[in-house]
mmCIF file of C-alpha atoms and ligand atoms in Angstrom:
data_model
loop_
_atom_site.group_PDB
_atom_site.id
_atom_site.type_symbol
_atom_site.label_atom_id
_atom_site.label_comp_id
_atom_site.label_asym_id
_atom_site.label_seq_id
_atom_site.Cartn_x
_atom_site.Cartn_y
_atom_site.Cartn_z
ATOM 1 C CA UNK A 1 -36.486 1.196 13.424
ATOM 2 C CA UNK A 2 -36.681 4.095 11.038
ATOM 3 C CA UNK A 3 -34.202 5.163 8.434
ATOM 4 C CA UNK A 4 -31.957 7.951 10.035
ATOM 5 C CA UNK A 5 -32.815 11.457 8.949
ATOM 6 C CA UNK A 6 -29.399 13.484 7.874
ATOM 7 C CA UNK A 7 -29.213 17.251 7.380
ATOM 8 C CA UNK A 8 -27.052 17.816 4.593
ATOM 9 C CA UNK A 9 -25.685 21.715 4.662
ATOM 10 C CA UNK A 10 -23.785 22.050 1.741
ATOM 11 C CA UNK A 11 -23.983 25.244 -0.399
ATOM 12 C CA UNK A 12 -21.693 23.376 -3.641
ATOM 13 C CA UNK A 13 -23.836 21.292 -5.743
ATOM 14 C CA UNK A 14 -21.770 18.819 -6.832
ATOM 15 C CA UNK A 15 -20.702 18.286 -2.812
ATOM 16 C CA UNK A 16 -24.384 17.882 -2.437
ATOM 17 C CA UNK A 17 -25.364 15.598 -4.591
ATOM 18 C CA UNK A 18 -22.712 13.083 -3.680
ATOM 19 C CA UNK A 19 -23.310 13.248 0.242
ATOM 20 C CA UNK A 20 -27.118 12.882 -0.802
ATOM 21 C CA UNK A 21 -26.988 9.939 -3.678
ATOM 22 C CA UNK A 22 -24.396 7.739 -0.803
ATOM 23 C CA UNK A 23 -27.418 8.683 1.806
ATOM 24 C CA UNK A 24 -30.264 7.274 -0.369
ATOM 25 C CA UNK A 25 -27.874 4.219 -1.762
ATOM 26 C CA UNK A 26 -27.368 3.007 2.276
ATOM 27 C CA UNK A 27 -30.684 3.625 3.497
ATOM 28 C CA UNK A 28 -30.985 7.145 5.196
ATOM 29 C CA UNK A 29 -33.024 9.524 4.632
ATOM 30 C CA UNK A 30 -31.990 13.339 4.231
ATOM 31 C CA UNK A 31 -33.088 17.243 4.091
ATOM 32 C CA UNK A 32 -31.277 19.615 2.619
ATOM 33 C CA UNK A 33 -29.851 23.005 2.973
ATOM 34 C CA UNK A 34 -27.762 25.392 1.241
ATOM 35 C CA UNK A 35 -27.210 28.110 3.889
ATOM 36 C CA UNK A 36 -26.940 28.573 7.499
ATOM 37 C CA UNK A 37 -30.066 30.307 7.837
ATOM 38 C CA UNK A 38 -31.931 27.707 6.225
ATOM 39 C CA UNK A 39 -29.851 24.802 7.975
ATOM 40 C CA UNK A 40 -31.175 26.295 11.907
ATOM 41 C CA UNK A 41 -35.078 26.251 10.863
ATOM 42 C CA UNK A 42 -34.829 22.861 9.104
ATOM 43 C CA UNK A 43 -32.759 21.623 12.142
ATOM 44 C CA UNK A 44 -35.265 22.935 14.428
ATOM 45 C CA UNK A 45 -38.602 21.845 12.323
ATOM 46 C CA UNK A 46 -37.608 18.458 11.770
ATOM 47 C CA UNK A 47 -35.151 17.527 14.346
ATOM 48 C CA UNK A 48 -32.988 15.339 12.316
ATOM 49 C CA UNK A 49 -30.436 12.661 13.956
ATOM 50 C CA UNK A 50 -27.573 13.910 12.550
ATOM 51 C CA UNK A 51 -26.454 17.436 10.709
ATOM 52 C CA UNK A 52 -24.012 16.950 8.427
ATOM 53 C CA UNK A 53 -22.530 20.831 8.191
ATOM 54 C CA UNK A 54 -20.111 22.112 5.879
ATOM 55 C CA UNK A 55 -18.590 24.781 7.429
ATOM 56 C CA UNK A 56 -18.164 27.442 4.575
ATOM 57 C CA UNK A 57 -21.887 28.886 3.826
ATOM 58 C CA UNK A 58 -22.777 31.905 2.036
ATOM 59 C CA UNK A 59 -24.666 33.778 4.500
ATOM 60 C CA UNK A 60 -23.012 32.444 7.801
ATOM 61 C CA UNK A 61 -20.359 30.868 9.122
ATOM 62 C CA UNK A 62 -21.171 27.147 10.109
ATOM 63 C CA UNK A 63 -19.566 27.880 13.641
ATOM 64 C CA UNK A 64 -22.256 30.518 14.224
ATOM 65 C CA UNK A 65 -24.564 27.356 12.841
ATOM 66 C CA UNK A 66 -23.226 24.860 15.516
ATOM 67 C CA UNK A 67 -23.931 27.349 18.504
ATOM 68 C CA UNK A 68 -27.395 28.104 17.670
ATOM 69 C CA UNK A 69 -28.641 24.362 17.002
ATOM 70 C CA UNK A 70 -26.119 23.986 20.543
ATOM 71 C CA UNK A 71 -28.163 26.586 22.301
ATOM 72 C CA UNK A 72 -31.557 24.878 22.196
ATOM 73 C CA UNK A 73 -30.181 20.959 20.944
ATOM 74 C CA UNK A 74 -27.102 18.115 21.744
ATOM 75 C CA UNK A 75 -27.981 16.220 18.008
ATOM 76 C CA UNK A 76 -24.909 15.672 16.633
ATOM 77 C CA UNK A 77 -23.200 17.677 13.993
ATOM 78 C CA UNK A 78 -20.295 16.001 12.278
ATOM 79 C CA UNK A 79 -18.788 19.249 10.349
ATOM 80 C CA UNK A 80 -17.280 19.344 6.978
ATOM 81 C CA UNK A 81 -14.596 21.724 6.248
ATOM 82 C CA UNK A 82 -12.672 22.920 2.848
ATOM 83 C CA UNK A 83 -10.356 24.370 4.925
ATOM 84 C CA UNK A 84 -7.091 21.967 5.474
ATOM 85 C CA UNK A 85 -6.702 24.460 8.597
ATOM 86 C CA UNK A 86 -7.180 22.836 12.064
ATOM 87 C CA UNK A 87 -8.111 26.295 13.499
ATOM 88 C CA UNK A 88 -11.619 25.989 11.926
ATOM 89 C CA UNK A 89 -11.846 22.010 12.578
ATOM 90 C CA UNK A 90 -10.693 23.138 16.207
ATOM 91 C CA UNK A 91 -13.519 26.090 16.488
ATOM 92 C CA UNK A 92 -15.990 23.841 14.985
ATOM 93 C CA UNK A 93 -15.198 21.166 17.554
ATOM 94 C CA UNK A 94 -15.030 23.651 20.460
ATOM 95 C CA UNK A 95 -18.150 25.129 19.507
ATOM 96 C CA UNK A 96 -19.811 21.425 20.155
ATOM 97 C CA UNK A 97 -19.580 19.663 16.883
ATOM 98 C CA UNK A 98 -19.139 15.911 17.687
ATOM 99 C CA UNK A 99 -16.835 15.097 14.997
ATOM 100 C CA UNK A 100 -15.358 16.167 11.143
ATOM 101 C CA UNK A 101 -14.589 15.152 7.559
ATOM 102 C CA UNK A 102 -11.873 17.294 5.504
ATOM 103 C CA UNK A 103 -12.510 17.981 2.147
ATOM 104 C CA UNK A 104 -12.121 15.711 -0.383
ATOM 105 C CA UNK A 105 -13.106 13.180 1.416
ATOM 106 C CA UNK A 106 -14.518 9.443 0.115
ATOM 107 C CA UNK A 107 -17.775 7.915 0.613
ATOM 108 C CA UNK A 108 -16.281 5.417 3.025
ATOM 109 C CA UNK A 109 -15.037 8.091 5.068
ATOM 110 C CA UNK A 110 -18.429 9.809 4.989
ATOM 111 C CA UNK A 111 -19.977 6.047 5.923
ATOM 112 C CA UNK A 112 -17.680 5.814 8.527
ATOM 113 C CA UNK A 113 -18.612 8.512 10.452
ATOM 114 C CA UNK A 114 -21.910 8.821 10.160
ATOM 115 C CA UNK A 115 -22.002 5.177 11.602
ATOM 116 C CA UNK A 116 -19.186 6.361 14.711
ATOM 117 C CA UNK A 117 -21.982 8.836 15.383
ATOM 118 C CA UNK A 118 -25.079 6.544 15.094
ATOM 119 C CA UNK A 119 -22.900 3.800 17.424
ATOM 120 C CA UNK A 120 -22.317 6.830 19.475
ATOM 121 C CA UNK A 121 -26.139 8.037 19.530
ATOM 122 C CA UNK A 122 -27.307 4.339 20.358
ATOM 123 C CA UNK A 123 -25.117 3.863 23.035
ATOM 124 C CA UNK A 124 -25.920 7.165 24.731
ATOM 125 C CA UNK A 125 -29.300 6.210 24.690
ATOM 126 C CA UNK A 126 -29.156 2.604 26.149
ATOM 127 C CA UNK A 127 -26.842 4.515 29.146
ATOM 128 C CA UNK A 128 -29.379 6.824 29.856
ATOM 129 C CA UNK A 129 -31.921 4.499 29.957
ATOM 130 C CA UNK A 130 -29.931 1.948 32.455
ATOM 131 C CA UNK A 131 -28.740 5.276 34.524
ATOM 132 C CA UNK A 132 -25.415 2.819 34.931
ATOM 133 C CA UNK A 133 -22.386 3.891 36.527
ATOM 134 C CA UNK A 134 -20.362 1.071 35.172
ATOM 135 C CA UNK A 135 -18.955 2.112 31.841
ATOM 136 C CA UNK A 136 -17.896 -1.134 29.736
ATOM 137 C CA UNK A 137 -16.194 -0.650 25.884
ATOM 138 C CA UNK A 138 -14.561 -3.966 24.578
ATOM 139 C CA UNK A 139 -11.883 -5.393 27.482
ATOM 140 C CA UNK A 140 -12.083 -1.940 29.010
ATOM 141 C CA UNK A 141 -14.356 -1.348 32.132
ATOM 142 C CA UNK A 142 -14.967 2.240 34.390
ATOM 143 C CA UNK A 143 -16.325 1.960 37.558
ATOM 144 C CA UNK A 144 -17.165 5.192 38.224
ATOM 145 C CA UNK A 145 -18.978 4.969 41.381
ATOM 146 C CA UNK A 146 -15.678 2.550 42.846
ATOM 147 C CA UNK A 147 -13.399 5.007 41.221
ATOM 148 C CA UNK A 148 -11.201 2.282 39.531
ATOM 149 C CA UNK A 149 -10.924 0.992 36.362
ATOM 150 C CA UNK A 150 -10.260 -2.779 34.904
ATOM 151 C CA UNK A 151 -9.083 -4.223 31.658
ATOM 152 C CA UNK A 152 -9.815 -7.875 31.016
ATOM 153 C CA UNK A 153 -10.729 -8.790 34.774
ATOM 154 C CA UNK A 154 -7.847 -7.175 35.718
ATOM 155 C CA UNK A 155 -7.430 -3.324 37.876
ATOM 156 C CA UNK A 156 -5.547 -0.669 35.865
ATOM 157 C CA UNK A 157 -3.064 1.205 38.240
ATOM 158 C CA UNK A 158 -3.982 4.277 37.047
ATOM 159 C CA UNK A 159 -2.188 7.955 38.688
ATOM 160 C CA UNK A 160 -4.899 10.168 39.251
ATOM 161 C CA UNK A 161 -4.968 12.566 36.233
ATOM 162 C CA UNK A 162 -4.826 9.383 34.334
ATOM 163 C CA UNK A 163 -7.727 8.188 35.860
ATOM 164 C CA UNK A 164 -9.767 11.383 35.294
ATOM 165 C CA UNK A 165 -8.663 11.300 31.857
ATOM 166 C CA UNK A 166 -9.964 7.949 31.402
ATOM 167 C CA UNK A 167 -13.174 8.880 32.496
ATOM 168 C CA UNK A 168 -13.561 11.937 30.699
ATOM 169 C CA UNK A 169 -12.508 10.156 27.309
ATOM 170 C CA UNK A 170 -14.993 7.199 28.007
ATOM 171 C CA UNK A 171 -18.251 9.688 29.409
ATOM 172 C CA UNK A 172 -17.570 11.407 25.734
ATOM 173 C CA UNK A 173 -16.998 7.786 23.558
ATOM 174 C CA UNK A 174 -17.010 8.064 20.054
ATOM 175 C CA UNK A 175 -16.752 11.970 20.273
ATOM 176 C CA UNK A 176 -13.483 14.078 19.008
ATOM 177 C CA UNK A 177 -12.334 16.294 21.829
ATOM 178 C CA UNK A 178 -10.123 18.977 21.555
ATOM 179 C CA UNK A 179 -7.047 19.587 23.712
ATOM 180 C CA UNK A 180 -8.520 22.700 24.782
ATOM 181 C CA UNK A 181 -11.359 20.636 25.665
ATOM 182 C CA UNK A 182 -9.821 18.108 27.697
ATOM 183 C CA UNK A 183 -6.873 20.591 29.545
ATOM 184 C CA UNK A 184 -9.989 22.798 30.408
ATOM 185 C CA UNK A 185 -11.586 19.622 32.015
ATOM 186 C CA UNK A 186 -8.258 18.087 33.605
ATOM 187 C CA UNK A 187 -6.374 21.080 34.745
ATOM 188 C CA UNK A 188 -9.379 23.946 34.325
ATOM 189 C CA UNK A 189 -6.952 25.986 32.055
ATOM 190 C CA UNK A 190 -6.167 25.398 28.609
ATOM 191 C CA UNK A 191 -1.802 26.604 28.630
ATOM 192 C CA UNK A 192 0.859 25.433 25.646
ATOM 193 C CA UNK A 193 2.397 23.594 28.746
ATOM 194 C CA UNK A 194 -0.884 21.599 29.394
ATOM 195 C CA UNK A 195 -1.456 20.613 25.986
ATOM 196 C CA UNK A 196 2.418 19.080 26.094
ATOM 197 C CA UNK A 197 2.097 17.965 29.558
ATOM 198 C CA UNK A 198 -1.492 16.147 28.161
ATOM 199 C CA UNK A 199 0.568 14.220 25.393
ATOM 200 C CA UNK A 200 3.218 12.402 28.458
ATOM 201 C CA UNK A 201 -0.517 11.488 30.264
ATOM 202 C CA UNK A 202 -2.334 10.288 27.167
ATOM 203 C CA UNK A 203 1.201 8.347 26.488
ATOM 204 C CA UNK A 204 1.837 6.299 29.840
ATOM 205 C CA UNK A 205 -2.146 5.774 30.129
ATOM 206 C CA UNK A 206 -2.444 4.104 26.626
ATOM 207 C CA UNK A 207 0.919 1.983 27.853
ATOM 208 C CA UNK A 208 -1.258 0.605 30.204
ATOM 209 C CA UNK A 209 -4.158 0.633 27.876
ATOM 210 C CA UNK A 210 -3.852 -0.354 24.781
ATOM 211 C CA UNK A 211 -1.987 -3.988 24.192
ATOM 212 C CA UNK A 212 0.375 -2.118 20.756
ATOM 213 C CA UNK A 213 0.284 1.201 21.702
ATOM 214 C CA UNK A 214 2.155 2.092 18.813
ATOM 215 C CA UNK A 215 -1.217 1.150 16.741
ATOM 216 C CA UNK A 216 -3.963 2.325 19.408
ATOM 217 C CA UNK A 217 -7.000 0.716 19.414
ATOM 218 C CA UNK A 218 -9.147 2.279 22.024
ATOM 219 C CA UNK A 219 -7.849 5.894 21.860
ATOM 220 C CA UNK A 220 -7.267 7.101 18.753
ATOM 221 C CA UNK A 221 -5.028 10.774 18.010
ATOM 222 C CA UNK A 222 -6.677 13.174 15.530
ATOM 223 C CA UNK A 223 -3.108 15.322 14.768
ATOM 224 C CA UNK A 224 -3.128 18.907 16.080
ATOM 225 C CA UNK A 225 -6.754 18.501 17.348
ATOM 226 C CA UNK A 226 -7.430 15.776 20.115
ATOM 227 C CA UNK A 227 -8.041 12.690 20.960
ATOM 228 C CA UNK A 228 -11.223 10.551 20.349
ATOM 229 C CA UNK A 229 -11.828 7.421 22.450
ATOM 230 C CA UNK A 230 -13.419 4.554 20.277
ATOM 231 C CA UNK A 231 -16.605 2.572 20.516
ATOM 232 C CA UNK A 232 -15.659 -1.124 20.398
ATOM 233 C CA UNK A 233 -18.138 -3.884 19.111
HETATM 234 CA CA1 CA B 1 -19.094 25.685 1.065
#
């Protein structure tokens, strides 16, 4: 298999030179950019397999970035932002980034999710080529066609919203989505009272999930931003 190709939009040097040395040292292969302008026509000319997009740029901002690669492409784009803000995390997200790193962040960190994203990428790619409608992640198993779900052999008694939840976090695995995101899905409306009402659904479905819930394994909480559901080996 080839070495993955990473876009690297960063417009600070120094940022850019350590994203690009950990690259080389673990076997990828990269392009860079320095603007947004720049980031869209390398995007489009090379078709990398993942952008890595900071999300402060001189000449654009990298939301504007995100829905113009979204417009023609689904590759994923795992945004970097200065900002400790979750509004711009939140945007980014919305705007169809698949997942983020806040500045500073570590090389592990960086490792990490550019490896959530390639598990992410190859798993995609194996459903689409089995067209199943049997979703299976660790213990946990989606029948989507039966409409019922299992964990270790055993049928989850799941309400319905649960169930739709379950479905909509394991159709978008290894993916952060936003509350907006999944009360827009679940309820088609995105009120304060959905995004609380969403926190009692995610709680009594991870009961009957998750073996600690207090230390989740399978769905994981980003704070103030969603809810990711993760790949398991
Ligand atoms: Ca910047």
């Amino acid at each position: 298999m080839n070495k993955p190709l990473i876009l690297v939009v960063e417009d600070d040097p120094p940022v850019r030179n350590l994203i690009t040395t950990t690259l080389k040292m673990n076997d990828y292969r990269y392009l860079t950019a320095a603007g947004g302008e720049t980031a869209i026509l390398e995007a489009s000319s090379h078709n990398p397999d993942i952008v890595l997009l900071d999300l402060g740029l001189p000449d654009m901002d990298g939301v504007q970035v995100i829905r113009s690669i979204r417009s023609w492409s689904n590759l994923p784009i795992i945004v970097i932002s200065a900002r400790s803000e979750d509004g711009d995390k939140i945007e980014a997200l919305d705007a169809g980034a698949d997942d983020y790193l806040t500045k500073p962040f570590s090389v592990e960190e960086l490792l990490a999710r550019l490896r959530v994203t390639q598990r992410r990428l190859s798993y995609m790619t194996a459903e689409m080529l089995s067209a199943s409608s049997v979703f299976v992640n660790g213990k946990l198993k989606v029948d989507y066609a039966g409409g019922c779900a299992y964990l270790d052999g055993q049928e989850l008694h799941l309400t319905p919203i649960e169930y739709k939840l379950l479905c909509l976090l394991a159709r978008n695995v290894g993916k952060v989505l936003t509350h907006t995101f999944i009360t827009q899905n679940i309820w088609g409306r995105s009120w304060d009272n959905d995004v609380a009402s969403l926190r009692v659904f995610m709680a009594t479905l991870r009961k009957k999930l998750e073996p600690t819930p207090d230390s989740p394994q399978v769905i994981q909480t980003h704070i103030g931003v969603g809810y990711r559901m993760m790949k398991v080996e």
